[in-house]
């Protein structure tokens, strides 16, 4: 919103009344039974250094059934299984704090509660659509060579895999478990890396100088198999949902290269780091300027739509959250056109 990342609607931390079952949770809060779209909801659960994420399948009669294979994989690593929710995320009923947004996947609507002073008639709303901004794909026989990026801002990418039925269950170092294997060890050779906004595969002599990597939904810069001699100088990494720079892969060839030319080598990297934004999001994407414009070319990967009319009020604040006025504006964007939503 106006160049700043906002927070997906979420509930209070460590909600009480949850207990695990073989298929999900039981709970004591009757309000959850009335959620309009429970399959949009995600459980975020922390364990040690891990922050796991599993989507909900259904809610009924004080029972929350989780999607598979996420729930199965979340219990494979002994001693590091998923815990009770640290918070619940992405429900219209949780949208109660200015600066929060909610994506109604079934209706194709995006809701946002403006902060004080924000006017969506003049605001610039950006919702990223693209996962990979730049891919340099070489091969062992023909690596991509001698390409430099200087003074570029890489921004506004997404990563939606954590909201899929496989969720985000980390094996190690941000590599996620996928599939439906019977044991933790059986998953190891199938772990998937977190993708980068900028990816280099079999690249030699690639340079990144004085660039900015910001508001990215996954990794900033991913140096994959066979990438060597990378020069990363004077760049800024900030507001990135995963890690700034990721080196190497999870395939057998990465651990046991049959040729030195396939092994990634540590780059030279005098670089500026900024703290990760707690409100970095991974949303689907389009861009709504404040005033109507001509349709963009296909290469812009954005959507424009007319200016919305004045919003109407609605959505009371949660009594368990910080005090907020009892009515707030909620704006919705549907099928490329913003419209008011009481």
mmCIF file of C-alpha atoms in Angstrom:
data_model
loop_
_atom_site.group_PDB
_atom_site.id
_atom_site.type_symbol
_atom_site.label_atom_id
_atom_site.label_comp_id
_atom_site.label_asym_id
_atom_site.label_seq_id
_atom_site.Cartn_x
_atom_site.Cartn_y
_atom_site.Cartn_z
ATOM 1 C CA UNK A 1 0.000 0.000 0.000
ATOM 2 C CA UNK A 2 1.690 3.207 -1.233
ATOM 3 C CA UNK A 3 4.980 1.324 -1.374
ATOM 4 C CA UNK A 4 4.710 -0.286 2.062
ATOM 5 C CA UNK A 5 4.083 -3.948 2.877
ATOM 6 C CA UNK A 6 0.952 -4.661 4.893
ATOM 7 C CA UNK A 7 -0.106 -7.606 7.056
ATOM 8 C CA UNK A 8 -2.464 -10.415 6.112
ATOM 9 C CA UNK A 9 -5.399 -10.582 8.548
ATOM 10 C CA UNK A 10 -4.476 -12.659 11.590
ATOM 11 C CA UNK A 11 -5.778 -13.492 15.038
ATOM 12 C CA UNK A 12 -4.254 -13.105 18.467
ATOM 13 C CA UNK A 13 -1.040 -14.919 19.345
ATOM 14 C CA UNK A 14 -1.290 -18.319 21.022
ATOM 15 C CA UNK A 15 -5.092 -18.646 21.009
ATOM 16 C CA UNK A 16 -6.409 -20.791 23.840
ATOM 17 C CA UNK A 17 -8.566 -23.886 23.637
ATOM 18 C CA UNK A 18 -6.789 -25.881 20.888
ATOM 19 C CA UNK A 19 -5.908 -29.573 21.130
ATOM 20 C CA UNK A 20 -4.430 -31.768 18.416
ATOM 21 C CA UNK A 21 -6.148 -34.760 16.813
ATOM 22 C CA UNK A 22 -5.030 -37.154 14.090
ATOM 23 C CA UNK A 23 -6.560 -34.902 11.418
ATOM 24 C CA UNK A 24 -6.150 -31.436 12.913
ATOM 25 C CA UNK A 25 -7.436 -29.707 16.025
ATOM 26 C CA UNK A 26 -10.394 -29.393 18.323
ATOM 27 C CA UNK A 27 -11.126 -25.928 19.706
ATOM 28 C CA UNK A 28 -13.383 -24.207 22.219
ATOM 29 C CA UNK A 29 -14.069 -20.840 20.523
ATOM 30 C CA UNK A 30 -17.589 -21.050 19.027
ATOM 31 C CA UNK A 31 -16.879 -18.143 16.666
ATOM 32 C CA UNK A 32 -14.667 -20.397 14.526
ATOM 33 C CA UNK A 33 -17.651 -22.583 13.636
ATOM 34 C CA UNK A 34 -19.240 -19.625 11.844
ATOM 35 C CA UNK A 35 -16.291 -18.714 9.594
ATOM 36 C CA UNK A 36 -17.665 -18.190 6.080
ATOM 37 C CA UNK A 37 -14.679 -19.599 4.166
ATOM 38 C CA UNK A 38 -12.678 -21.891 6.456
ATOM 39 C CA UNK A 39 -10.650 -23.273 3.545
ATOM 40 C CA UNK A 40 -9.034 -19.823 3.169
ATOM 41 C CA UNK A 41 -7.745 -20.060 6.745
ATOM 42 C CA UNK A 42 -4.168 -21.076 7.562
ATOM 43 C CA UNK A 43 -2.634 -22.208 10.842
ATOM 44 C CA UNK A 44 0.771 -20.704 11.585
ATOM 45 C CA UNK A 45 2.689 -22.610 14.262
ATOM 46 C CA UNK A 46 6.176 -21.989 15.624
ATOM 47 C CA UNK A 47 8.606 -24.559 16.950
ATOM 48 C CA UNK A 48 12.091 -23.452 17.918
ATOM 49 C CA UNK A 49 13.560 -21.766 14.835
ATOM 50 C CA UNK A 50 10.801 -23.045 12.521
ATOM 51 C CA UNK A 51 7.580 -21.293 11.542
ATOM 52 C CA UNK A 52 5.255 -23.890 9.991
ATOM 53 C CA UNK A 53 2.149 -23.138 7.968
ATOM 54 C CA UNK A 54 -0.735 -25.499 7.160
ATOM 55 C CA UNK A 55 -4.004 -24.630 5.386
ATOM 56 C CA UNK A 56 -7.371 -25.632 6.829
ATOM 57 C CA UNK A 57 -9.624 -28.079 4.961
ATOM 58 C CA UNK A 58 -12.853 -27.580 6.916
ATOM 59 C CA UNK A 59 -14.334 -26.485 10.231
ATOM 60 C CA UNK A 60 -17.420 -28.020 11.845
ATOM 61 C CA UNK A 61 -18.661 -28.851 15.357
ATOM 62 C CA UNK A 62 -15.573 -27.497 17.119
ATOM 63 C CA UNK A 63 -13.267 -29.569 14.891
ATOM 64 C CA UNK A 64 -10.698 -28.139 12.478
ATOM 65 C CA UNK A 65 -9.563 -30.555 9.763
ATOM 66 C CA UNK A 66 -6.251 -29.682 8.117
ATOM 67 C CA UNK A 67 -5.266 -30.181 4.484
ATOM 68 C CA UNK A 68 -3.060 -33.073 3.429
ATOM 69 C CA UNK A 69 -0.227 -33.829 2.890
ATOM 70 C CA UNK A 70 0.729 -30.809 5.012
ATOM 71 C CA UNK A 71 -0.664 -32.224 8.250
ATOM 72 C CA UNK A 72 0.965 -35.599 7.625
ATOM 73 C CA UNK A 73 4.377 -34.074 6.874
ATOM 74 C CA UNK A 74 4.104 -31.766 9.885
ATOM 75 C CA UNK A 75 4.366 -34.815 12.155
ATOM 76 C CA UNK A 76 7.202 -36.722 10.458
ATOM 77 C CA UNK A 77 10.215 -35.142 12.159
ATOM 78 C CA UNK A 78 10.279 -36.592 15.646
ATOM 79 C CA UNK A 79 10.644 -33.937 18.328
ATOM 80 C CA UNK A 80 9.913 -31.115 15.891
ATOM 81 C CA UNK A 81 6.259 -31.737 15.100
ATOM 82 C CA UNK A 82 3.784 -28.927 14.482
ATOM 83 C CA UNK A 83 2.328 -27.457 17.668
ATOM 84 C CA UNK A 84 -0.933 -25.692 18.502
ATOM 85 C CA UNK A 85 -1.549 -22.508 16.501
ATOM 86 C CA UNK A 86 0.717 -19.561 17.194
ATOM 87 C CA UNK A 87 -1.885 -17.579 15.265
ATOM 88 C CA UNK A 88 -4.631 -18.071 12.654
ATOM 89 C CA UNK A 89 -4.353 -16.199 9.351
ATOM 90 C CA UNK A 90 -6.401 -15.160 6.304
ATOM 91 C CA UNK A 91 -10.057 -15.021 7.296
ATOM 92 C CA UNK A 92 -12.533 -12.200 6.743
ATOM 93 C CA UNK A 93 -13.525 -12.558 10.389
ATOM 94 C CA UNK A 94 -9.936 -11.752 11.457
ATOM 95 C CA UNK A 95 -9.822 -8.480 9.511
ATOM 96 C CA UNK A 96 -10.065 -6.083 12.448
ATOM 97 C CA UNK A 97 -6.905 -3.970 12.499
ATOM 98 C CA UNK A 98 -6.014 -1.069 10.159
ATOM 99 C CA UNK A 99 -3.357 -2.131 7.676
ATOM 100 C CA UNK A 100 -4.578 -5.747 7.444
ATOM 101 C CA UNK A 101 -5.834 -7.428 4.270
ATOM 102 C CA UNK A 102 -7.675 -10.636 3.445
ATOM 103 C CA UNK A 103 -7.860 -12.604 0.180
ATOM 104 C CA UNK A 104 -11.205 -14.330 -0.454
ATOM 105 C CA UNK A 105 -10.012 -17.012 -2.854
ATOM 106 C CA UNK A 106 -13.454 -18.329 -3.724
ATOM 107 C CA UNK A 107 -14.916 -14.929 -4.617
ATOM 108 C CA UNK A 108 -11.722 -13.515 -6.070
ATOM 109 C CA UNK A 109 -11.907 -10.525 -3.718
ATOM 110 C CA UNK A 110 -9.155 -8.748 -1.829
ATOM 111 C CA UNK A 111 -10.211 -6.818 1.300
ATOM 112 C CA UNK A 112 -8.153 -4.118 3.018
ATOM 113 C CA UNK A 113 -8.785 -2.028 6.149
ATOM 114 C CA UNK A 114 -7.143 1.391 5.635
ATOM 115 C CA UNK A 115 -4.901 2.969 8.227
ATOM 116 C CA UNK A 116 -5.678 6.424 9.537
ATOM 117 C CA UNK A 117 -5.164 8.981 6.793
ATOM 118 C CA UNK A 118 -5.142 6.476 3.924
ATOM 119 C CA UNK A 119 -7.533 7.191 1.061
ATOM 120 C CA UNK A 120 -7.955 4.380 -1.449
ATOM 121 C CA UNK A 121 -9.279 6.868 -4.006
ATOM 122 C CA UNK A 122 -5.728 8.190 -4.294
ATOM 123 C CA UNK A 123 -3.707 5.219 -3.021
ATOM 124 C CA UNK A 124 -1.500 2.967 -5.134
ATOM 125 C CA UNK A 125 -2.208 -0.675 -4.281
ATOM 126 C CA UNK A 126 0.273 -3.284 -5.516
ATOM 127 C CA UNK A 127 -0.357 -7.018 -5.168
ATOM 128 C CA UNK A 128 2.496 -9.092 -6.678
ATOM 129 C CA UNK A 129 1.621 -11.683 -9.328
ATOM 130 C CA UNK A 130 5.054 -12.895 -10.413
ATOM 131 C CA UNK A 131 7.243 -15.339 -8.488
ATOM 132 C CA UNK A 132 10.465 -15.170 -10.550
ATOM 133 C CA UNK A 133 11.523 -11.699 -11.657
ATOM 134 C CA UNK A 134 14.742 -12.817 -13.390
ATOM 135 C CA UNK A 135 15.925 -16.329 -14.323
ATOM 136 C CA UNK A 136 19.389 -16.959 -15.789
ATOM 137 C CA UNK A 137 19.384 -20.607 -16.871
ATOM 138 C CA UNK A 138 22.573 -22.097 -18.215
ATOM 139 C CA UNK A 139 23.834 -25.667 -18.444
ATOM 140 C CA UNK A 140 27.046 -27.426 -17.531
ATOM 141 C CA UNK A 141 28.075 -27.386 -21.195
ATOM 142 C CA UNK A 142 26.868 -23.838 -21.859
ATOM 143 C CA UNK A 143 26.779 -21.731 -18.680
ATOM 144 C CA UNK A 144 25.378 -18.230 -18.689
ATOM 145 C CA UNK A 145 28.481 -16.032 -18.524
ATOM 146 C CA UNK A 146 29.549 -12.436 -17.909
ATOM 147 C CA UNK A 147 26.179 -10.818 -17.176
ATOM 148 C CA UNK A 148 25.967 -7.894 -14.744
ATOM 149 C CA UNK A 149 23.075 -6.128 -13.016
ATOM 150 C CA UNK A 150 23.736 -2.638 -11.687
ATOM 151 C CA UNK A 151 21.494 -0.098 -9.974
ATOM 152 C CA UNK A 152 18.274 -2.105 -10.355
ATOM 153 C CA UNK A 153 15.461 -2.463 -7.818
ATOM 154 C CA UNK A 154 14.043 -5.983 -7.719
ATOM 155 C CA UNK A 155 10.682 -5.700 -5.970
ATOM 156 C CA UNK A 156 7.158 -7.063 -5.536
ATOM 157 C CA UNK A 157 7.444 -10.804 -6.150
ATOM 158 C CA UNK A 158 5.217 -13.491 -4.661
ATOM 159 C CA UNK A 159 5.430 -17.110 -3.506
ATOM 160 C CA UNK A 160 2.160 -18.967 -3.004
ATOM 161 C CA UNK A 161 3.360 -22.546 -2.384
ATOM 162 C CA UNK A 162 3.032 -22.198 1.428
ATOM 163 C CA UNK A 163 -0.722 -21.705 0.918
ATOM 164 C CA UNK A 164 -1.016 -24.919 -1.115
ATOM 165 C CA UNK A 165 -2.130 -28.273 0.382
ATOM 166 C CA UNK A 166 1.564 -29.013 1.073
ATOM 167 C CA UNK A 167 1.887 -25.885 3.177
ATOM 168 C CA UNK A 168 5.262 -24.861 4.561
ATOM 169 C CA UNK A 169 6.811 -27.669 6.600
ATOM 170 C CA UNK A 170 10.538 -27.109 6.776
ATOM 171 C CA UNK A 171 13.012 -29.958 6.650
ATOM 172 C CA UNK A 172 16.056 -27.749 7.171
ATOM 173 C CA UNK A 173 17.354 -24.324 6.133
ATOM 174 C CA UNK A 174 14.135 -23.257 4.446
ATOM 175 C CA UNK A 175 13.827 -26.417 2.316
ATOM 176 C CA UNK A 176 10.269 -27.703 2.547
ATOM 177 C CA UNK A 177 8.912 -31.232 2.696
ATOM 178 C CA UNK A 178 6.540 -32.153 -0.123
ATOM 179 C CA UNK A 179 4.751 -35.309 -1.200
ATOM 180 C CA UNK A 180 3.390 -38.033 1.072
ATOM 181 C CA UNK A 181 6.294 -40.169 2.244
ATOM 182 C CA UNK A 182 5.956 -42.510 5.239
ATOM 183 C CA UNK A 183 9.029 -41.291 7.164
ATOM 184 C CA UNK A 184 11.055 -38.126 7.584
ATOM 185 C CA UNK A 185 14.201 -39.683 6.074
ATOM 186 C CA UNK A 186 12.229 -40.713 2.981
ATOM 187 C CA UNK A 187 11.434 -37.054 2.301
ATOM 188 C CA UNK A 188 15.023 -35.818 2.191
ATOM 189 C CA UNK A 189 15.769 -36.236 -1.516
ATOM 190 C CA UNK A 190 12.448 -34.577 -2.385
ATOM 191 C CA UNK A 191 12.871 -31.386 -0.365
ATOM 192 C CA UNK A 192 12.150 -28.258 -2.374
ATOM 193 C CA UNK A 193 14.142 -25.063 -2.141
ATOM 194 C CA UNK A 194 12.524 -21.755 -1.498
ATOM 195 C CA UNK A 195 12.599 -20.025 -4.905
ATOM 196 C CA UNK A 196 14.314 -16.720 -5.531
ATOM 197 C CA UNK A 197 13.051 -13.525 -7.079
ATOM 198 C CA UNK A 198 16.338 -13.596 -9.015
ATOM 199 C CA UNK A 199 17.711 -17.052 -9.886
ATOM 200 C CA UNK A 200 21.023 -18.068 -11.452
ATOM 201 C CA UNK A 201 21.555 -21.661 -12.601
ATOM 202 C CA UNK A 202 24.938 -22.647 -14.076
ATOM 203 C CA UNK A 203 26.108 -19.049 -14.225
ATOM 204 C CA UNK A 204 29.761 -18.000 -14.441
ATOM 205 C CA UNK A 205 30.997 -14.498 -13.726
ATOM 206 C CA UNK A 206 27.578 -13.008 -12.916
ATOM 207 C CA UNK A 207 27.664 -9.630 -11.166
ATOM 208 C CA UNK A 208 25.226 -7.782 -8.898
ATOM 209 C CA UNK A 209 26.301 -4.262 -7.925
ATOM 210 C CA UNK A 210 24.409 -1.477 -6.123
ATOM 211 C CA UNK A 211 21.019 -3.159 -6.527
ATOM 212 C CA UNK A 212 18.095 -3.220 -4.100
ATOM 213 C CA UNK A 213 16.146 -6.399 -3.311
ATOM 214 C CA UNK A 214 12.961 -5.471 -1.460
ATOM 215 C CA UNK A 215 9.353 -6.530 -0.789
ATOM 216 C CA UNK A 216 9.962 -10.033 -2.089
ATOM 217 C CA UNK A 217 7.791 -13.037 -1.230
ATOM 218 C CA UNK A 218 10.546 -15.654 -0.992
ATOM 219 C CA UNK A 219 14.382 -15.558 -1.382
ATOM 220 C CA UNK A 220 16.021 -12.434 -2.754
ATOM 221 C CA UNK A 221 18.938 -13.878 -4.789
ATOM 222 C CA UNK A 222 19.190 -17.639 -5.419
ATOM 223 C CA UNK A 223 22.508 -19.008 -6.732
ATOM 224 C CA UNK A 224 21.797 -22.538 -7.893
ATOM 225 C CA UNK A 225 23.764 -25.544 -9.159
ATOM 226 C CA UNK A 226 26.932 -24.807 -11.131
ATOM 227 C CA UNK A 227 26.998 -21.082 -10.374
ATOM 228 C CA UNK A 228 30.523 -19.821 -9.770
ATOM 229 C CA UNK A 229 32.449 -16.570 -9.583
ATOM 230 C CA UNK A 230 29.465 -14.430 -8.622
ATOM 231 C CA UNK A 231 30.282 -10.871 -7.530
ATOM 232 C CA UNK A 232 27.707 -9.377 -5.123
ATOM 233 C CA UNK A 233 28.815 -5.868 -4.174
ATOM 234 C CA UNK A 234 27.053 -2.956 -2.490
ATOM 235 C CA UNK A 235 23.521 -4.362 -2.684
ATOM 236 C CA UNK A 236 20.719 -3.775 -0.173
ATOM 237 C CA UNK A 237 18.422 -6.617 0.945
ATOM 238 C CA UNK A 238 15.348 -5.622 2.990
ATOM 239 C CA UNK A 239 11.722 -6.643 3.568
ATOM 240 C CA UNK A 240 12.254 -10.157 2.228
ATOM 241 C CA UNK A 241 9.968 -12.977 3.374
ATOM 242 C CA UNK A 242 12.654 -15.690 3.302
ATOM 243 C CA UNK A 243 16.438 -15.247 3.161
ATOM 244 C CA UNK A 244 18.470 -12.650 1.287
ATOM 245 C CA UNK A 245 20.997 -14.855 -0.550
ATOM 246 C CA UNK A 246 20.694 -18.635 -1.003
ATOM 247 C CA UNK A 247 23.573 -20.732 -2.360
ATOM 248 C CA UNK A 248 23.451 -24.298 -3.646
ATOM 249 C CA UNK A 249 20.736 -26.889 -4.074
ATOM 250 C CA UNK A 250 19.274 -30.049 -2.595
ATOM 251 C CA UNK A 251 19.854 -32.489 -5.443
ATOM 252 C CA UNK A 252 22.388 -35.328 -5.238
ATOM 253 C CA UNK A 253 24.659 -33.472 -7.663
ATOM 254 C CA UNK A 254 24.835 -30.542 -5.254
ATOM 255 C CA UNK A 255 26.091 -32.696 -2.391
ATOM 256 C CA UNK A 256 28.254 -34.998 -4.536
ATOM 257 C CA UNK A 257 29.259 -33.162 -7.731
ATOM 258 C CA UNK A 258 30.877 -35.340 -10.373
ATOM 259 C CA UNK A 259 32.641 -32.288 -11.800
ATOM 260 C CA UNK A 260 33.976 -29.157 -10.033
ATOM 261 C CA UNK A 261 32.089 -27.120 -12.611
ATOM 262 C CA UNK A 262 28.749 -28.158 -11.125
ATOM 263 C CA UNK A 263 29.531 -27.107 -7.553
ATOM 264 C CA UNK A 264 28.400 -23.638 -6.462
ATOM 265 C CA UNK A 265 31.198 -21.580 -4.973
ATOM 266 C CA UNK A 266 30.789 -18.929 -2.330
ATOM 267 C CA UNK A 267 30.505 -15.488 -3.941
ATOM 268 C CA UNK A 268 32.361 -12.342 -2.964
ATOM 269 C CA UNK A 269 29.654 -10.345 -1.234
ATOM 270 C CA UNK A 270 30.242 -6.986 0.489
ATOM 271 C CA UNK A 271 26.552 -6.195 0.946
ATOM 272 C CA UNK A 272 24.197 -4.159 3.109
ATOM 273 C CA UNK A 273 21.530 -6.052 5.029
ATOM 274 C CA UNK A 274 18.345 -4.595 6.488
ATOM 275 C CA UNK A 275 16.059 -6.293 9.061
ATOM 276 C CA UNK A 276 13.346 -8.535 7.705
ATOM 277 C CA UNK A 277 9.976 -6.839 7.732
ATOM 278 C CA UNK A 278 7.485 -8.554 10.056
ATOM 279 C CA UNK A 279 4.730 -7.551 7.650
ATOM 280 C CA UNK A 280 6.230 -8.981 4.470
ATOM 281 C CA UNK A 281 3.524 -10.838 2.611
ATOM 282 C CA UNK A 282 3.147 -13.321 -0.179
ATOM 283 C CA UNK A 283 0.074 -12.201 -2.030
ATOM 284 C CA UNK A 284 -1.271 -12.723 -5.530
ATOM 285 C CA UNK A 285 -0.751 -9.658 -7.655
ATOM 286 C CA UNK A 286 -2.038 -6.767 -9.655
ATOM 287 C CA UNK A 287 -1.663 -3.021 -9.422
ATOM 288 C CA UNK A 288 -4.480 -0.495 -9.030
ATOM 289 C CA UNK A 289 -3.396 3.125 -9.590
ATOM 290 C CA UNK A 290 -5.375 5.976 -8.074
ATOM 291 C CA UNK A 291 -6.759 7.110 -11.429
ATOM 292 C CA UNK A 292 -7.733 5.175 -14.560
ATOM 293 C CA UNK A 293 -4.987 4.671 -17.112
ATOM 294 C CA UNK A 294 -4.631 2.995 -20.461
ATOM 295 C CA UNK A 295 -4.339 -0.816 -20.294
ATOM 296 C CA UNK A 296 -0.735 -1.899 -19.689
ATOM 297 C CA UNK A 297 1.243 -3.890 -22.195
ATOM 298 C CA UNK A 298 1.368 -7.655 -21.517
ATOM 299 C CA UNK A 299 4.962 -7.372 -20.350
ATOM 300 C CA UNK A 300 4.071 -5.179 -17.369
ATOM 301 C CA UNK A 301 2.286 -8.063 -15.631
ATOM 302 C CA UNK A 302 -0.122 -5.693 -13.915
ATOM 303 C CA UNK A 303 -3.795 -4.886 -13.995
ATOM 304 C CA UNK A 304 -5.371 -1.443 -13.964
ATOM 305 C CA UNK A 305 -8.882 -0.532 -12.981
ATOM 306 C CA UNK A 306 -11.025 2.551 -12.393
ATOM 307 C CA UNK A 307 -10.961 4.591 -9.220
ATOM 308 C CA UNK A 308 -13.401 3.273 -6.591
ATOM 309 C CA UNK A 309 -16.253 5.307 -5.196
ATOM 310 C CA UNK A 310 -16.341 6.443 -1.567
ATOM 311 C CA UNK A 311 -16.197 3.480 0.858
ATOM 312 C CA UNK A 312 -18.851 2.546 3.336
ATOM 313 C CA UNK A 313 -18.305 1.580 6.945
ATOM 314 C CA UNK A 314 -18.272 -1.837 8.545
ATOM 315 C CA UNK A 315 -16.352 -4.531 10.453
ATOM 316 C CA UNK A 316 -16.173 -4.081 14.184
ATOM 317 C CA UNK A 317 -12.897 -4.403 16.061
ATOM 318 C CA UNK A 318 -12.044 -7.506 18.036
ATOM 319 C CA UNK A 319 -12.450 -7.018 21.805
ATOM 320 C CA UNK A 320 -9.219 -8.951 22.417
ATOM 321 C CA UNK A 321 -7.055 -6.796 20.165
ATOM 322 C CA UNK A 322 -5.703 -3.300 20.726
ATOM 323 C CA UNK A 323 -8.477 -0.737 20.983
ATOM 324 C CA UNK A 324 -9.776 0.479 17.625
ATOM 325 C CA UNK A 325 -12.896 2.350 16.585
ATOM 326 C CA UNK A 326 -15.986 0.184 16.392
ATOM 327 C CA UNK A 327 -16.398 0.827 12.658
ATOM 328 C CA UNK A 328 -13.731 0.736 9.973
ATOM 329 C CA UNK A 329 -13.668 1.091 6.232
ATOM 330 C CA UNK A 330 -13.214 -2.198 4.388
ATOM 331 C CA UNK A 331 -12.343 -2.003 0.705
ATOM 332 C CA UNK A 332 -12.626 -4.903 -1.689
ATOM 333 C CA UNK A 333 -11.101 -5.475 -5.129
ATOM 334 C CA UNK A 334 -12.900 -7.951 -7.352
ATOM 335 C CA UNK A 335 -12.150 -9.128 -10.886
ATOM 336 C CA UNK A 336 -9.789 -6.234 -11.472
ATOM 337 C CA UNK A 337 -12.230 -3.572 -10.229
ATOM 338 C CA UNK A 338 -12.162 -2.025 -6.749
ATOM 339 C CA UNK A 339 -15.548 -1.643 -5.081
ATOM 340 C CA UNK A 340 -16.979 -0.792 -1.677
ATOM 341 C CA UNK A 341 -17.800 -3.594 0.750
ATOM 342 C CA UNK A 342 -19.790 -3.007 3.952
#
